[in-house]
Coordinates of C-alpha atoms and ligand atoms in Angstrom, one line a residue:
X23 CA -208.6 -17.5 -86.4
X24 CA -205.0 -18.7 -85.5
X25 CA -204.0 -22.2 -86.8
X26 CA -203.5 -25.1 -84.2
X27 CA -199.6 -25.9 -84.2
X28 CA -197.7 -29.1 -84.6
X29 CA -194.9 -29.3 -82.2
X30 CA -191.8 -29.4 -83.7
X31 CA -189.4 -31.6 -81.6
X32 CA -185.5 -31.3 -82.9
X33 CA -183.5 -34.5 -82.3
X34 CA -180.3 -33.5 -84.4
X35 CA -178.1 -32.8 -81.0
X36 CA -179.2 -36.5 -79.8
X37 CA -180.5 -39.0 -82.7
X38 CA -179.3 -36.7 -85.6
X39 CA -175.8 -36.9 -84.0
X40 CA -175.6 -40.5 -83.1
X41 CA -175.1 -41.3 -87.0
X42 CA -171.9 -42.2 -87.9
X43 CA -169.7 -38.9 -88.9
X44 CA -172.3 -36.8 -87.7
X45 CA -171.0 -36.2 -84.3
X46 CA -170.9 -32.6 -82.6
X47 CA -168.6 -31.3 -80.1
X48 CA -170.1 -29.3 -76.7
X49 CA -169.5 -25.7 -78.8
X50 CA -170.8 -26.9 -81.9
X51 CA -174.0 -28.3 -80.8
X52 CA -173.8 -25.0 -78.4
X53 CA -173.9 -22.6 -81.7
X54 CA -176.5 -25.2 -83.3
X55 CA -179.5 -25.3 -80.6
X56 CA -178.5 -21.5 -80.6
X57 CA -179.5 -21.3 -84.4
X58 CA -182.2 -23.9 -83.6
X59 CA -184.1 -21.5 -81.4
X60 CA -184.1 -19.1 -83.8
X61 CA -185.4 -21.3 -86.6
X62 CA -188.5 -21.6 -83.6
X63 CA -188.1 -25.4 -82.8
X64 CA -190.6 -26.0 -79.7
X65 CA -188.6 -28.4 -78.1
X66 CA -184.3 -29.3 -79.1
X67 CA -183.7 -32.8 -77.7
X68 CA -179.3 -31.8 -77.3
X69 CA -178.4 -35.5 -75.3
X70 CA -178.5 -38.0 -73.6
X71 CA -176.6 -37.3 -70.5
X72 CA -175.7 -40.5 -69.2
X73 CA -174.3 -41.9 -72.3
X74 CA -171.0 -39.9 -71.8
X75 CA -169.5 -37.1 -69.8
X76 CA -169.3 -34.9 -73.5
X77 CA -173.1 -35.4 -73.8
X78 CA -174.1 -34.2 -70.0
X79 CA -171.7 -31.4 -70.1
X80 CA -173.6 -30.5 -73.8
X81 CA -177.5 -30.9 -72.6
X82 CA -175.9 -28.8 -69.7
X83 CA -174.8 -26.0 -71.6
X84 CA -177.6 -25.7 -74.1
X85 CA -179.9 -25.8 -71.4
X86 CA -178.1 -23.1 -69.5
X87 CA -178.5 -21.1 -72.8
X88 CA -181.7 -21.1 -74.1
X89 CA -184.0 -18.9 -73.0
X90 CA -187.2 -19.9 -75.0
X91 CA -187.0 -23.2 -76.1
X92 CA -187.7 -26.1 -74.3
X93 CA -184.3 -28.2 -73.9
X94 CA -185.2 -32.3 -73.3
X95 CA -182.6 -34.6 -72.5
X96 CA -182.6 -38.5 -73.2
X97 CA -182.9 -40.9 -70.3
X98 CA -184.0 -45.4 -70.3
X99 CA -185.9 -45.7 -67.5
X100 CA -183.4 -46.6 -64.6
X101 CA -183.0 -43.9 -61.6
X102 CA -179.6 -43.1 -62.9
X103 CA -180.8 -41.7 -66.0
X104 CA -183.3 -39.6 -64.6
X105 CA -181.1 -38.5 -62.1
X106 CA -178.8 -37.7 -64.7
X107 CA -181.0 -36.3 -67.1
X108 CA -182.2 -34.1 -64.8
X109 CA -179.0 -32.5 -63.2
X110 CA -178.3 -31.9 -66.9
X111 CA -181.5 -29.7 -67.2
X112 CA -180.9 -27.4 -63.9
X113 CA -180.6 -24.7 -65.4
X114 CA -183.2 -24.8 -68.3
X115 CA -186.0 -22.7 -68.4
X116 CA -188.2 -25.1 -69.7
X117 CA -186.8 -28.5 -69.0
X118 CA -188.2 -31.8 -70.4
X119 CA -187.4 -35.1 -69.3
X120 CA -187.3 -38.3 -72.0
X121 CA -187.6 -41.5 -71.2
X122 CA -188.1 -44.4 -73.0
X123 CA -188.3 -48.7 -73.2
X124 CA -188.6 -51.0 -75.8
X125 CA -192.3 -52.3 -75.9
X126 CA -192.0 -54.6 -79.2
X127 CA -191.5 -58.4 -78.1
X128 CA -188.3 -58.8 -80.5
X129 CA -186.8 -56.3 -77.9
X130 CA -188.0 -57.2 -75.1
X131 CA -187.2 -60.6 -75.4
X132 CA -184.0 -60.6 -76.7
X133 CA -182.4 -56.9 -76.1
X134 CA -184.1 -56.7 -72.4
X135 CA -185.2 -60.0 -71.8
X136 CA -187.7 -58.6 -69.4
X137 CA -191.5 -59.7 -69.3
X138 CA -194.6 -57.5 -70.2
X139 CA -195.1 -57.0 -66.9
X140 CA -191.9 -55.6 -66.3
X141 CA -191.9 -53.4 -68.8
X142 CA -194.6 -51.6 -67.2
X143 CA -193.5 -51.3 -63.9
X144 CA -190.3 -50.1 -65.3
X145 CA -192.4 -47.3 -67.4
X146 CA -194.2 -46.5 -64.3
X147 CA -191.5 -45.9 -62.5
X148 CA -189.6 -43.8 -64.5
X149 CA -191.9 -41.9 -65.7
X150 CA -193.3 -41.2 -61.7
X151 CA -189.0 -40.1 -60.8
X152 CA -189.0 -37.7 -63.7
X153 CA -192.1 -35.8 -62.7
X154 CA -190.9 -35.5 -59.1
X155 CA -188.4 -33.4 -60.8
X156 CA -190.3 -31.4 -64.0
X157 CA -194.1 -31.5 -64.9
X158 CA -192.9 -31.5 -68.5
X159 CA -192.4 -35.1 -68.9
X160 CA -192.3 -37.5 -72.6
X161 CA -192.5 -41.1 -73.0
X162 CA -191.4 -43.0 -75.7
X163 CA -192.3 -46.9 -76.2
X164 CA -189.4 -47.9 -78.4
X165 CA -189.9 -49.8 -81.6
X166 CA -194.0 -49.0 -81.1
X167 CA -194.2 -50.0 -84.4
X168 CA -193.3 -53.6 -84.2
X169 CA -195.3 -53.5 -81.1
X170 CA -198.9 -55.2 -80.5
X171 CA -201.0 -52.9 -79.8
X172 CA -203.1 -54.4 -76.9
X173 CA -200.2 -54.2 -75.2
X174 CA -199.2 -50.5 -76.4
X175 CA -202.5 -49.0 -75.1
X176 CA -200.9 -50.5 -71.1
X177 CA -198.1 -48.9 -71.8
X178 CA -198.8 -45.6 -72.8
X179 CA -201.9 -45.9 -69.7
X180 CA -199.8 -46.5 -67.5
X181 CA -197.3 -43.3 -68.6
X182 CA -200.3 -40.9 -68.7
X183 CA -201.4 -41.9 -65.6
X184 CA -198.2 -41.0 -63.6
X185 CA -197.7 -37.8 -65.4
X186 CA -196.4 -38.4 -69.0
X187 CA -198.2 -35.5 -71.1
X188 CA -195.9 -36.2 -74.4
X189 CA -197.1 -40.3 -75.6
X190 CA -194.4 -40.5 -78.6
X191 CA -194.8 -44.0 -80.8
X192 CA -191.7 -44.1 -82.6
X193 CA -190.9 -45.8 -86.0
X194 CA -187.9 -46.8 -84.7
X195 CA -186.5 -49.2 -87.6
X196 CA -188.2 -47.3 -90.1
X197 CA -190.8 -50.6 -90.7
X198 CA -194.2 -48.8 -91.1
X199 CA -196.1 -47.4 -94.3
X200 CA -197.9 -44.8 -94.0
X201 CA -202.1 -45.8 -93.9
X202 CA -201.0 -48.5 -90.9
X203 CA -199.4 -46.0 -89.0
X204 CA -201.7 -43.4 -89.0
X205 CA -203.9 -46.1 -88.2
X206 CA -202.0 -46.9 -85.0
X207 CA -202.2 -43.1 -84.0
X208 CA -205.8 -43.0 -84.5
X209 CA -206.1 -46.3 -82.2
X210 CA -204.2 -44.8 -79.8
X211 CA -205.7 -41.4 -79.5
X212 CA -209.0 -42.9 -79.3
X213 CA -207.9 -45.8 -76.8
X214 CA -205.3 -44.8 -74.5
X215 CA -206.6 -44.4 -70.9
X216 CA -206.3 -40.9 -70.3
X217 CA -204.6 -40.3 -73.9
X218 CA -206.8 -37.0 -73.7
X219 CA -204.6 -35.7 -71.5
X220 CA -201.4 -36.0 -73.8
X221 CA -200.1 -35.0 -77.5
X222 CA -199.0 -38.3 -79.4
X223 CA -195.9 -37.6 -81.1
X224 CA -194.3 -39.2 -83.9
X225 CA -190.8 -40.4 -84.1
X226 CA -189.9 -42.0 -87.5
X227 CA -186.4 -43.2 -88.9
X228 CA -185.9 -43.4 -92.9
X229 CA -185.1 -47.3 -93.5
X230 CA -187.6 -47.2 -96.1
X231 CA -187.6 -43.8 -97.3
X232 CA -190.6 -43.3 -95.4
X233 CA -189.6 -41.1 -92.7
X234 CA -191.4 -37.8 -94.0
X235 CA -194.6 -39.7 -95.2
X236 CA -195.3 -41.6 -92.6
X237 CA -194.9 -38.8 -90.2
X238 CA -197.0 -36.2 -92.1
X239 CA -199.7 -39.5 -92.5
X240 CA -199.9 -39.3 -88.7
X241 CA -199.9 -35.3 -88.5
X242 CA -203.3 -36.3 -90.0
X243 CA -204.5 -38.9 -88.1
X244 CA -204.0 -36.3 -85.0
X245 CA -200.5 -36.5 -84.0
X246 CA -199.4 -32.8 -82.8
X247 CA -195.8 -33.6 -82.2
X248 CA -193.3 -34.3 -84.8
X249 CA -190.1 -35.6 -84.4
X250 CA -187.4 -34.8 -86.7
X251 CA -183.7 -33.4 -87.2
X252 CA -182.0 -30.8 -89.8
X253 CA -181.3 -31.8 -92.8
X254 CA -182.9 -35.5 -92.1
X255 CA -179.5 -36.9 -90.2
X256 CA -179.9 -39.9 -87.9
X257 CA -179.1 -43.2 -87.1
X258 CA -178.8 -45.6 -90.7
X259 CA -181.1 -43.4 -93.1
X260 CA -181.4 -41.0 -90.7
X261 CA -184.4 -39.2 -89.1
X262 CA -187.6 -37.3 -90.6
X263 CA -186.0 -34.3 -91.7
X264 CA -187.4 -31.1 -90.4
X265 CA -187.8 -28.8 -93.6
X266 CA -189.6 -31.0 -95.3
X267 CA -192.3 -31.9 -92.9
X268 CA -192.4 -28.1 -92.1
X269 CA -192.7 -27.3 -95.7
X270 CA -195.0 -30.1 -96.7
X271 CA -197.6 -28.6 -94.0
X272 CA -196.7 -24.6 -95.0
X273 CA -197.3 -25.1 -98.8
X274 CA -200.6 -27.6 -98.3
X275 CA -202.8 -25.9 -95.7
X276 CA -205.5 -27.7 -97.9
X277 CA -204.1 -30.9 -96.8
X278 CA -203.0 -29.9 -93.5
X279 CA -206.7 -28.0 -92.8
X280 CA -206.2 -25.8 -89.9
X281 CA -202.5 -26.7 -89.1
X282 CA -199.4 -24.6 -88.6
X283 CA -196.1 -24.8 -87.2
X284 CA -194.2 -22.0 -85.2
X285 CA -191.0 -22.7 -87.3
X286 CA -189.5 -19.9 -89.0
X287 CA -189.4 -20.8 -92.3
X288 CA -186.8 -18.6 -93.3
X289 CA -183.7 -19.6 -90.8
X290 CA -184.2 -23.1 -92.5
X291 CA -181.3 -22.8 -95.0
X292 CA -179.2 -21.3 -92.7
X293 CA -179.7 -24.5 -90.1
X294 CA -179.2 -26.7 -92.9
X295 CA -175.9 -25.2 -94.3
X296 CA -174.9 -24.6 -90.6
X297 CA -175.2 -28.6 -89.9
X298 CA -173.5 -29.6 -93.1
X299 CA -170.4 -27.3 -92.7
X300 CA -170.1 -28.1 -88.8
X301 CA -170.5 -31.7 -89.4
X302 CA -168.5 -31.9 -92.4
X303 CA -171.3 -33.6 -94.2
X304 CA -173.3 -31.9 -97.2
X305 CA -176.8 -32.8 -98.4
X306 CA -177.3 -34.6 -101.4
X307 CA -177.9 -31.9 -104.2
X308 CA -181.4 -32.8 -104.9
X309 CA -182.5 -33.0 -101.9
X310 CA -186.1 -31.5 -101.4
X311 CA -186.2 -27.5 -99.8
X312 CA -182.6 -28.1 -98.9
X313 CA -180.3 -29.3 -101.7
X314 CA -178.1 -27.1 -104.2
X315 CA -180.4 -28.3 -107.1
X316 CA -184.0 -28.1 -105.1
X317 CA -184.9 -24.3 -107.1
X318 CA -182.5 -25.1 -109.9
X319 CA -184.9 -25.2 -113.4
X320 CA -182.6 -26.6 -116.3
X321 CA -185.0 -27.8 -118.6
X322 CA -185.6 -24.9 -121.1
X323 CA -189.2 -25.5 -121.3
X324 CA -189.3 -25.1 -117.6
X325 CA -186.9 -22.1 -117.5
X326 CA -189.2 -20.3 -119.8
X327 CA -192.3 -21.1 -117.3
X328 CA -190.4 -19.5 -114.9
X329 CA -189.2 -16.6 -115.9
X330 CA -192.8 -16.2 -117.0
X331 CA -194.6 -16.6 -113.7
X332 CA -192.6 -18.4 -111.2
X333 CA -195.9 -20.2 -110.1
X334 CA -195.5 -22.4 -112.8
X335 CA -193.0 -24.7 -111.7
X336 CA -192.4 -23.3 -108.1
X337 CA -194.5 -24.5 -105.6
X338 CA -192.6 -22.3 -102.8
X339 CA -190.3 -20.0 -103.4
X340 CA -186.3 -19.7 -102.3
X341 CA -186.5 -16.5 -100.1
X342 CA -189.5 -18.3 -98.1
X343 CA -186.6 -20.7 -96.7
X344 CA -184.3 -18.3 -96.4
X345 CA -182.0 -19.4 -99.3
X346 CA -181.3 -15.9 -100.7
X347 CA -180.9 -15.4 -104.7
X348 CA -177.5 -16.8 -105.9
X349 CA -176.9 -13.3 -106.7
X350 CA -173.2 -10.7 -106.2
X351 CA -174.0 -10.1 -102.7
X352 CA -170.3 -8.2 -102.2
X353 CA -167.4 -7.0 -103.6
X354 CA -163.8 -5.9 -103.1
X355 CA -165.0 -2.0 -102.3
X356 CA -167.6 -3.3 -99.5
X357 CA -166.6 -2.3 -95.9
X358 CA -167.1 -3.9 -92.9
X359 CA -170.5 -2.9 -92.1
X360 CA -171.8 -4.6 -95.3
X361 CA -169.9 -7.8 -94.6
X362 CA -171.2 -8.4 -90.7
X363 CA -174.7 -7.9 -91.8
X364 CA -174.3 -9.6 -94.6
X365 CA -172.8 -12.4 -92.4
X366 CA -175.6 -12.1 -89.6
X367 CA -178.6 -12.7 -92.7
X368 CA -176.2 -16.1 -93.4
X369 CA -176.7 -17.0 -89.3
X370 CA -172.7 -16.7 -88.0
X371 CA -172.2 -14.1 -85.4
X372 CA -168.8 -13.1 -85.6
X373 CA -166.7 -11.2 -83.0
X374 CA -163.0 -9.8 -82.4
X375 CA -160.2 -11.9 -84.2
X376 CA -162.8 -13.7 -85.7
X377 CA -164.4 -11.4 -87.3
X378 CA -160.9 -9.5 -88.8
X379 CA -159.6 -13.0 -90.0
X380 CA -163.5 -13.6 -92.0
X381 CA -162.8 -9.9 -93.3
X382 CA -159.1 -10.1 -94.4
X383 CA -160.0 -13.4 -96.1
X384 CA -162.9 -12.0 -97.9
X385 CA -160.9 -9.3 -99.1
X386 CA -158.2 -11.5 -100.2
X387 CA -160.9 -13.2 -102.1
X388 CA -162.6 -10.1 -103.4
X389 CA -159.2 -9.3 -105.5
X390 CA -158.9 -13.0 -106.6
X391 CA -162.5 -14.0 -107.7
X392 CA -164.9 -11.6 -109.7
X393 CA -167.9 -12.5 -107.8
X394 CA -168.3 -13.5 -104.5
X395 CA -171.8 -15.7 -103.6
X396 CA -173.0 -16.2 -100.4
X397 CA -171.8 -19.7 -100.0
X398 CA -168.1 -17.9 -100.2
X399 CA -169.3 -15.5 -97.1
X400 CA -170.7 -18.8 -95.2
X401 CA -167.3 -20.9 -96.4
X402 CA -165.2 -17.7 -95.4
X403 CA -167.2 -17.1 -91.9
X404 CA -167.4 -21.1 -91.0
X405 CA -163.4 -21.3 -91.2
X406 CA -162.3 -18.1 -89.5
X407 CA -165.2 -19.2 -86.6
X408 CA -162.5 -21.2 -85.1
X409 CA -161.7 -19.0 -82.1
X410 CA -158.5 -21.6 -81.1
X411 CA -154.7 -20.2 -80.3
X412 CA -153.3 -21.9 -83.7
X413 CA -150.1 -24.1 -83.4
X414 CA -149.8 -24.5 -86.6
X415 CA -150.7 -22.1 -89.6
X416 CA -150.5 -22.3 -93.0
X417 CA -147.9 -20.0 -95.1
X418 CA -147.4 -21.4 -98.2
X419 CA -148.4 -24.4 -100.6
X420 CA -146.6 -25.3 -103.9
X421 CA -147.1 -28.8 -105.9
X422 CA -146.6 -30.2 -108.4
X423 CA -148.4 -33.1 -110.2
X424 CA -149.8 -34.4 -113.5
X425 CA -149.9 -37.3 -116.1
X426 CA -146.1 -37.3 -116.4
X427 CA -145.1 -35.7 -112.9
X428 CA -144.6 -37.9 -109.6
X429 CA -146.8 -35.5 -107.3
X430 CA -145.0 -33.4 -104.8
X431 CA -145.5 -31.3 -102.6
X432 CA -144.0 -28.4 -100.2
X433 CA -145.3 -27.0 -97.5
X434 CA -144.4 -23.8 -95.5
X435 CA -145.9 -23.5 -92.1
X436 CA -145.4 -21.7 -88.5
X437 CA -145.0 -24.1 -86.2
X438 CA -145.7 -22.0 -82.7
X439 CA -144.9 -19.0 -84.7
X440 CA -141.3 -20.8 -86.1
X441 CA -141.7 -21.1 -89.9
X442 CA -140.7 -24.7 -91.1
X443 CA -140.5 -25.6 -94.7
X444 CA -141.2 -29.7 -95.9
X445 CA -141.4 -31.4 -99.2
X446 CA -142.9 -34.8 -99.9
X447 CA -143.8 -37.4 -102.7
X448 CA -148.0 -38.5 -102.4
X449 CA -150.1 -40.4 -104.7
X450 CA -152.0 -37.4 -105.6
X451 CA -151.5 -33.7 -104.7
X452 CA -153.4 -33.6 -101.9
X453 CA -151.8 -36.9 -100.1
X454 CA -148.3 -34.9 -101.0
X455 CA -149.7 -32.1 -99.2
X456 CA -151.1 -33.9 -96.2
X457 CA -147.5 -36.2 -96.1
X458 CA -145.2 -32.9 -96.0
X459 CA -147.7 -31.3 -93.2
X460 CA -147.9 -34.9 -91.3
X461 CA -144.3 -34.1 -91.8
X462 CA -143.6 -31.1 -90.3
X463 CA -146.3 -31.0 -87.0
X464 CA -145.2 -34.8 -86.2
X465 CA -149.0 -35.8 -86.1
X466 CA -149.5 -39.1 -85.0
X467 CA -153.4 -38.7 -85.7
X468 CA -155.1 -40.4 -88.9
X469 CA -157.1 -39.2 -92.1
X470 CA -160.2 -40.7 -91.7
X471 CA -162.3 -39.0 -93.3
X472 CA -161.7 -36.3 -97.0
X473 CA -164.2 -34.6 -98.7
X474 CA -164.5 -31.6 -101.2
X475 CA -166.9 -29.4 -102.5
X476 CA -167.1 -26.8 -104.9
X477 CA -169.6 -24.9 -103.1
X478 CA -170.2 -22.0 -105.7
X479 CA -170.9 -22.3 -109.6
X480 CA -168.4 -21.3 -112.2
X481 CA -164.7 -21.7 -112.9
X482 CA -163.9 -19.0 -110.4
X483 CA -165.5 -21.5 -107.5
X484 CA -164.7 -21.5 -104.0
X485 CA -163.4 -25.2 -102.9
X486 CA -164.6 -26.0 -99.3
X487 CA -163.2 -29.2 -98.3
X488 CA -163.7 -30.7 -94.9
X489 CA -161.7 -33.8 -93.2
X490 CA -161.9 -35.7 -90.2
X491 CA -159.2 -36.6 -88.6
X492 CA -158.6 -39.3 -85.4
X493 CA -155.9 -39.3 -82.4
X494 CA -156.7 -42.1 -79.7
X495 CA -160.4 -41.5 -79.3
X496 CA -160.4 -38.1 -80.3
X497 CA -162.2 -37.5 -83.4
X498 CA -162.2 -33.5 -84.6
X499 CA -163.6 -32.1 -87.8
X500 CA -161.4 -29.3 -89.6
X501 CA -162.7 -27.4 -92.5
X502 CA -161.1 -24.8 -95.0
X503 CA -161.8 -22.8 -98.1
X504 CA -159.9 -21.4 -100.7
X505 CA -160.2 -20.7 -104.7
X506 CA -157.5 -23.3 -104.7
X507 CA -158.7 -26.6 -103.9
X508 CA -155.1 -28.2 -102.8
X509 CA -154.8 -24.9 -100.3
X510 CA -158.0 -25.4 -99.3
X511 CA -157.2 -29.0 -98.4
X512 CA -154.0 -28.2 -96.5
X513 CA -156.3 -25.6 -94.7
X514 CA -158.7 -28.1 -93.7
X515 CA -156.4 -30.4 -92.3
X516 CA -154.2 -27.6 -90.6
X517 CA -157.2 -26.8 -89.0
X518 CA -157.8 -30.2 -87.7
X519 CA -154.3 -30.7 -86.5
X520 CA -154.9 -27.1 -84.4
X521 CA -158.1 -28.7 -82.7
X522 CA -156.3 -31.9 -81.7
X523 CA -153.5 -29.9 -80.4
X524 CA -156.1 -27.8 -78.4
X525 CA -157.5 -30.4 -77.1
X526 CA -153.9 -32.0 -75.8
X527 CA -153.2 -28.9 -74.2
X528 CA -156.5 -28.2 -72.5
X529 CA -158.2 -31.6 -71.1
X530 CA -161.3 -31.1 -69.4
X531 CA -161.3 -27.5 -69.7
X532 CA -164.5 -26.4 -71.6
X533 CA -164.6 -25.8 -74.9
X534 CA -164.4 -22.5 -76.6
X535 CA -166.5 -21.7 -80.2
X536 CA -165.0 -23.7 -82.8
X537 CA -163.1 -26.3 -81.2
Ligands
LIG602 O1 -185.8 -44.3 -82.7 C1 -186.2 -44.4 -81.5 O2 -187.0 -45.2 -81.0 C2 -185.6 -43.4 -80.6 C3 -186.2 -43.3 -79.2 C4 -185.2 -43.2 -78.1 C5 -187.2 -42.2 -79.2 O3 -184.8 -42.6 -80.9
LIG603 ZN1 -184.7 -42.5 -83.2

């Protein structure tokens, strides 16, 4: 007997990205849904088109890409938004319209300042103009949880009963604890007029660490949607995060009697590390399924255990999210062949130039380093992924620094294929590094944003390091990897500086991968 799924709804293209340094470009959130569908999300929330032109022309492209998943775009409830929402979604093959309004009185009074009875008209109305354009149509009541519920069981009345089949009761302050809101689901499930016709959904945000709990509490009490993004990114302390909701119901189906999602377990780790190097933001290292340390045993007595029968302190095991043993996956005498597969397993599909640069580098890196993990490949394959005409490229990197040494720096680049060679003083190595490039491409953007990680064990460790850099209102994300972290760094920020410049040089046009 097959198990009755939970809809899993992806908001990391729309929620997930609204969280500050978490934003996405149109070809990055393009490459995303693309590894989203294969992970087997039901539904990827990419925008909300009227917000910006950027965010249309993204909900546009993803939907004009995917072939199975469903593709939802954000939209309040006035005409425009639908309107909008919708022209976004022409071309989707299963398009789904979002709308929402705020049904708590704290927002209705003093973020709308409209009345009850406004409210509903407004939900009937919106909710009527996005099924004159799709039958596939969600409504949201913002802040349900702060909401009285009398008034709740209108609201979502009157949404079912103009063609809302998707009744989602968001968390949207992260207020509620579990038992009271899978109270509120069961109330609603058994009260709404017409809720038969619908799935109740659940949208929860992490204020109080609750995000996970209190959506698998209403998984229980009969909710069949969840709500969620990769790697738990979203507004404040973020969203539900996806791979531990998924995995919570995959490893209890004693809990979970009867339920199943359609995810595929196995593309998780590649959606998370995807996210974090595209975003520039990593995951805490003990976070649950997806952090460095979550199949890490130190303790010896647990190491022991382990190596005895896994079972006894693994609940799940690493291959079943797709995070392949930490093992020597290639070396300097593998060919091409073994280094696209190996590459495809990771989840980047590299072509032409791309694909050469990714190879020459991993060579490179074969002769330097011993042992080459798979978070070298997915550091290697993330950089050279940047399919952009380079202005500037990096050539050579010496400094100098210490406990007795004023740091310095010099830099060799070609700038539009002229080599140019600049020295500078810095506080540290890599601000010596950054003044002598600043230097020599006459940047007038600023640092905003630095961060490194040593992204494989051991003294022979691969640095990645990401920054995120600002022009005008222009904010791009460049990353690089090297065994040396101050080459890495001059990489990263290079790579930034080539983005801005693409930018400058191509307004409007669309975007290609990478930029
Ligand atoms: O948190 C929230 O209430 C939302 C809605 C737009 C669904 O993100
Ligand atoms: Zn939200």
């Amino acid at each position: 007997m097959s198990r009755e799924s939970i809809r899993i709804f992806d908001t990391t293209l729309r929620d997930g990205e609204q969280a500050p340094g978490c934003s996405m470009n149109l070809s990055e959130k393009l490459t995303l849904a693309r590894q989203l569908e294969k992970l087997g999300i039901d539904v990827i929330e990419a925008g909300f088109p009227i917000a910006s032109v950027g965010d249309f022309e993204a909900v546009r492209a993803v939907a004009n890409s995917l072939r199975e998943t469903s593709v939802c775009g954000l939209a309040r409830t006035p005409d425009e938004d639908i309107d909008r929402a919708h022209q976004a979604l022409e071309g989707a093959v299963r398009p789904r319209i979002h709308t929402f309004i705020a049904t708590s009185d704290i927002h209705m009074e003093h973020k709308l300042r409209l009345s009850r009875e406004q409210v509903l008209a407004e939900v009937e109305r919106a909710v009527k103009r996005a099924r004159a354009y799709c039958d596939d149509v969600e409504f949201s009541a913002e802040d349900a949880t702060r909401s009285d519920w009398a008034f709740l069981l209108e609201v979502f009345g009157v949404a079912v009963a103009n063609g809302a089949r998707t009744l989602n009761v968001p968390d949207t302050v992260g207020y509620t604890q579990p038992e009271e809101y899978a109270a509120l689901i069961a109330h609603l499930r058994e009260n709404v007029p017409g809720g038969e016709q619908a799935v109740f959904a659940v949208h929860c945000h992490n204020d109080l660490g609750l995000a996970v709990a209190n959506s698998l509490a209403a998984v229980r009490a009969g909710a069949r949607q969840v709500e969620c993004t990769v790697n738990g990114i979203g507004e404040r302390a973020g969203n539900t995060s996806l791979e531990e909701v998924v995995m919570a119901i995959k490893t209890r189906p004693d809990v979970y009697d009867g339920l199943d999602t359609q995810i595929v377990t196995e593309e998780i780790y590649p959606s998370s590390r995807l996210l974090a190097s595209t975003i520039g933001v990593s995951v805490q290292p003990n976070k649950a399924i997806v952090g460095d340390n979550a199949f890490a045993h130190e303790a010896g007595i647990h190491q022991d255990g382990v190596l005895k029968a896994a079972i006894t302190y693994e609940i799940m095991t690493p291959q079943s999210i797709g995070r392949v043993s930490n093992e020597l996956v290639l070396g300097k005498h593998s060919g091409r062949h073994a280094f696209r597969e190996r590459l495809t397993e990771l989840g980047f599909e590299l072509e032409g130039e791309a694909f050469q640069t990714a190879f020459r580098r991993f060579k490179a890196l074969a002769d330097a380093k011993k042992i080459i993990y798979n978070e070298d490949l997915e550091a290697l394959a993330s950089d050279a992924a940047v399919q952009i005409d380079e202005r500037f490229h990096v050539e050579e990197v010496t400094v100098l620094s210490g406990t007795f040494a004023t740091p310095s720096a010099t830099v060799a680049l070609r700038v539009d294929g002229e080599p140019c060679k600049a020295t500078a003083l810095g506080i540290g190595p890599v601000d010596a590094v950054f003044k002598a490039i600043a230097d020599l491409t006459e940047t007038k953007s600023e640092l905003e944003r630095f961060q490194v990680n040593a992204i494989t064990g051991g003294m022979d460790a691969l640095g990645e390091v990401s920054v995120s850099v600002r022009e005008g209102d222009r904010r791009v994300i460049g990353n690089g990897a090297d065994p040396d972290i101050i080459v890495a760094s001059a990489r990263a920020y290079v790579h930034a500086l080539n983005k801005l410049e693409w930018h400058k040089r191509h307004r409007g046009a669309s975007e290609p991968k990478g930029i």
